[in-house]
Amino acid sequence: MVKYFSCAGLLKNTWDQVCIAFWQRYPNPYSNHVLTEDIIFREVTPTNCLISRRLLTKTSRAPRWMERYLPKHMASSAYIIEDSIVDPQKRTMTTFTWNISHARLMSVEERCEYRINPENGSWTEMKREAWISSNVYGLSRAIQEFGLARFKTSVTKTMKGFEYVLAKMQGETPSRTLAETATERARETALAAKEKAKDLASHAQKKQYV
């Protein structure tokens, strides 16, 4: 049995910008789990398609009940293969990723396609598909449910990171920076209010003793 997941997204950036951001998306504030990225193969085909293969190392903390099935040195990291095909004529970019670590325990395969939005040529639409499977007898369903839940969380972070990099490329203030600024201002306001409350309390005490 295989768990299937599919979702679509829209990036309000041109296809060219999205392709450039794809190669520059690490590091970003939402990708702290990505430790390394290495290009292990790249070529341009006779039809001018760019084909690449990268090896990614990511932190991948397994739940405690799953750690007993993993070697200690593999329980907190994972190796991912990412293949990509950029077709400048069709204006499409297709990526395929799959894990080579823990594959006997759980396999996660993902396919993403980026193409120009037919309703707005300045925007890029994407479709993401994933297949999560496990062959562990008696635990396959639980492992697949865990893998699907983690994948959905990962997708949210991936899109936020992508949008962050695109905003930074355009010279805009990334949303995370805005959020951090708002948080900092809230802290400053709270601190000022706290200090003012202390002053009022101090004045009230002095009046009692006068």
XYZ file of C-alpha atoms in Angstrom:
210
model
C 0.000 0.000 0.000
C 1.238 3.493 -0.884
C 0.137 6.842 0.520
C -0.380 9.436 -2.222
C -0.343 13.202 -1.764
C -0.928 15.957 -4.298
C -1.157 19.739 -4.090
C -0.886 22.760 -6.360
C 0.587 26.177 -5.711
C 0.963 29.557 -7.338
C 4.045 31.760 -7.170
C 3.502 35.369 -8.215
C 6.852 35.476 -9.992
C 7.935 34.745 -13.528
C 9.070 31.279 -14.529
C 12.632 32.567 -15.058
C 12.724 34.028 -11.558
C 11.426 30.802 -10.064
C 14.085 28.764 -11.876
C 16.842 31.059 -10.607
C 15.447 30.966 -7.063
C 15.296 27.173 -7.195
C 19.108 27.002 -7.365
C 19.511 29.652 -4.675
C 16.873 28.480 -2.195
C 19.415 27.200 0.349
C 20.119 28.477 2.869
C 16.975 30.270 4.038
C 15.380 30.679 7.484
C 13.000 27.799 6.812
C 15.645 25.287 5.724
C 17.736 24.826 8.851
C 17.281 21.084 8.399
C 19.253 21.163 5.117
C 22.893 20.612 6.047
C 24.653 20.248 2.678
C 23.941 20.294 -1.068
C 26.317 18.931 -3.691
C 25.983 18.756 -7.477
C 27.087 15.297 -8.581
C 26.036 15.469 -12.218
C 25.046 18.171 -14.710
C 24.775 18.398 -18.477
C 23.002 20.246 -21.272
C 21.240 17.972 -23.738
C 21.200 18.488 -27.544
C 17.728 20.021 -27.101
C 19.169 22.555 -24.608
C 17.570 20.979 -21.547
C 19.569 21.312 -18.348
C 19.734 18.023 -16.452
C 21.139 18.004 -12.919
C 21.498 15.614 -10.021
C 22.203 16.814 -6.501
C 22.836 15.087 -3.204
C 21.227 16.754 -0.178
C 21.963 15.973 3.447
C 19.160 16.792 5.845
C 18.429 16.333 9.516
C 15.603 13.873 9.898
C 14.821 13.118 13.507
C 12.847 9.900 13.701
C 10.230 9.342 16.427
C 11.434 7.313 19.387
C 9.396 4.258 18.462
C 11.107 4.250 15.045
C 14.676 4.802 16.278
C 14.940 1.184 17.440
C 14.836 0.113 13.784
C 17.639 2.489 12.702
C 21.406 2.461 13.274
C 22.377 5.174 15.762
C 24.380 7.184 13.196
C 21.384 7.222 10.825
C 18.608 8.131 13.261
C 19.116 11.895 12.933
C 20.150 12.479 9.295
C 19.102 11.489 5.796
C 20.509 11.600 2.273
C 18.237 12.750 -0.541
C 18.765 12.546 -4.306
C 17.280 15.373 -6.360
C 17.044 15.156 -10.156
C 15.874 18.133 -12.180
C 15.139 18.890 -15.810
C 14.851 22.487 -17.007
C 13.329 22.775 -20.480
C 13.704 26.365 -21.780
C 11.653 25.657 -24.914
C 8.602 24.213 -23.155
C 9.251 26.576 -20.218
C 8.960 23.812 -17.670
C 11.098 22.663 -14.767
C 10.504 19.197 -13.374
C 12.143 17.816 -10.253
C 12.257 14.295 -8.808
C 13.470 13.588 -5.291
C 13.746 10.416 -3.238
C 15.499 9.280 -0.090
C 18.387 6.844 -0.193
C 18.617 6.706 3.607
C 16.109 4.617 5.558
C 14.651 3.471 2.210
C 13.952 -0.027 3.541
C 12.024 1.493 6.411
C 10.205 4.213 4.458
C 10.440 5.487 0.903
C 9.365 9.016 -0.033
C 9.288 9.949 -3.717
C 8.336 13.424 -4.871
C 7.689 14.981 -8.266
C 7.267 18.727 -8.826
C 6.528 20.567 -12.028
C 6.808 24.317 -12.515
C 5.255 25.965 -15.562
C 3.930 29.358 -16.651
C 0.441 30.101 -15.391
C -1.884 30.126 -18.450
C -3.999 32.968 -17.041
C -1.087 35.219 -16.103
C 2.218 34.892 -17.936
C 4.050 36.678 -15.107
C 3.129 33.992 -12.579
C 4.297 30.407 -12.158
C 2.140 27.484 -11.176
C 3.419 24.307 -9.642
C 2.094 20.839 -9.008
C 3.569 18.614 -6.331
C 3.005 14.867 -6.003
C 4.396 12.447 -3.446
C 4.307 8.727 -2.806
C 5.092 7.376 0.673
C 5.538 3.639 1.137
C 6.862 1.168 3.700
C 7.377 -2.585 3.707
C 7.883 -3.045 7.450
C 5.568 -5.852 8.446
C 2.983 -4.801 10.999
C 4.131 -1.161 11.047
C 3.816 -0.085 7.429
C 0.570 1.836 7.941
C 1.846 3.724 10.996
C 5.107 4.555 9.224
C 3.281 5.786 6.137
C 0.981 7.982 8.243
C 4.007 9.424 10.008
C 5.773 10.022 6.670
C 2.735 11.737 5.153
C 2.281 14.052 8.151
C 5.960 15.006 8.119
C 5.893 15.550 4.347
C 2.944 17.954 4.599
C 4.790 19.965 7.247
C 7.886 19.977 5.058
C 5.900 21.271 2.062
C 4.724 24.290 4.062
C 8.287 25.153 5.075
C 9.540 24.590 1.522
C 7.019 27.054 0.059
C 7.757 29.660 2.735
C 11.474 29.299 2.049
C 10.913 29.597 -1.703
C 8.841 32.760 -1.240
C 11.488 34.161 1.102
C 14.246 33.677 -1.486
C 12.097 35.127 -4.300
C 11.268 38.200 -2.216
C 14.930 38.711 -1.367
C 15.877 38.415 -5.054
C 13.376 41.163 -5.909
C 14.778 43.452 -3.229
C 11.621 43.132 -1.145
C 11.492 42.603 2.599
C 10.913 38.880 3.170
C 7.834 38.079 5.243
C 9.930 36.431 7.951
C 11.873 39.647 8.443
C 8.603 41.559 8.766
C 7.345 39.040 11.300
C 10.564 39.269 13.289
C 10.357 43.064 13.238
C 6.770 42.965 14.492
C 7.751 40.521 17.234
C 10.650 42.717 18.294
C 8.406 45.779 18.444
C 5.868 43.856 20.490
C 8.608 42.857 22.927
C 9.799 46.456 23.203
C 6.239 47.655 23.820
C 5.700 44.962 26.458
C 8.984 45.872 28.165
C 8.103 49.576 28.166
C 4.675 48.789 29.628
C 6.305 46.642 32.296
C 8.715 49.389 33.261
C 5.878 51.923 33.382
C 3.865 49.607 35.617
C 6.852 49.328 37.963
C 7.142 53.120 38.126
C 3.435 53.509 38.888
C 3.654 50.848 41.583
C 6.698 52.554 43.071
C 4.938 55.946 43.142
C 1.874 54.360 44.727
C 4.021 52.851 47.494
C 5.701 56.206 48.188
C 2.317 57.916 48.535
C 1.296 55.347 51.147
C 4.275 56.218 53.311
C 3.839 60.004 52.965
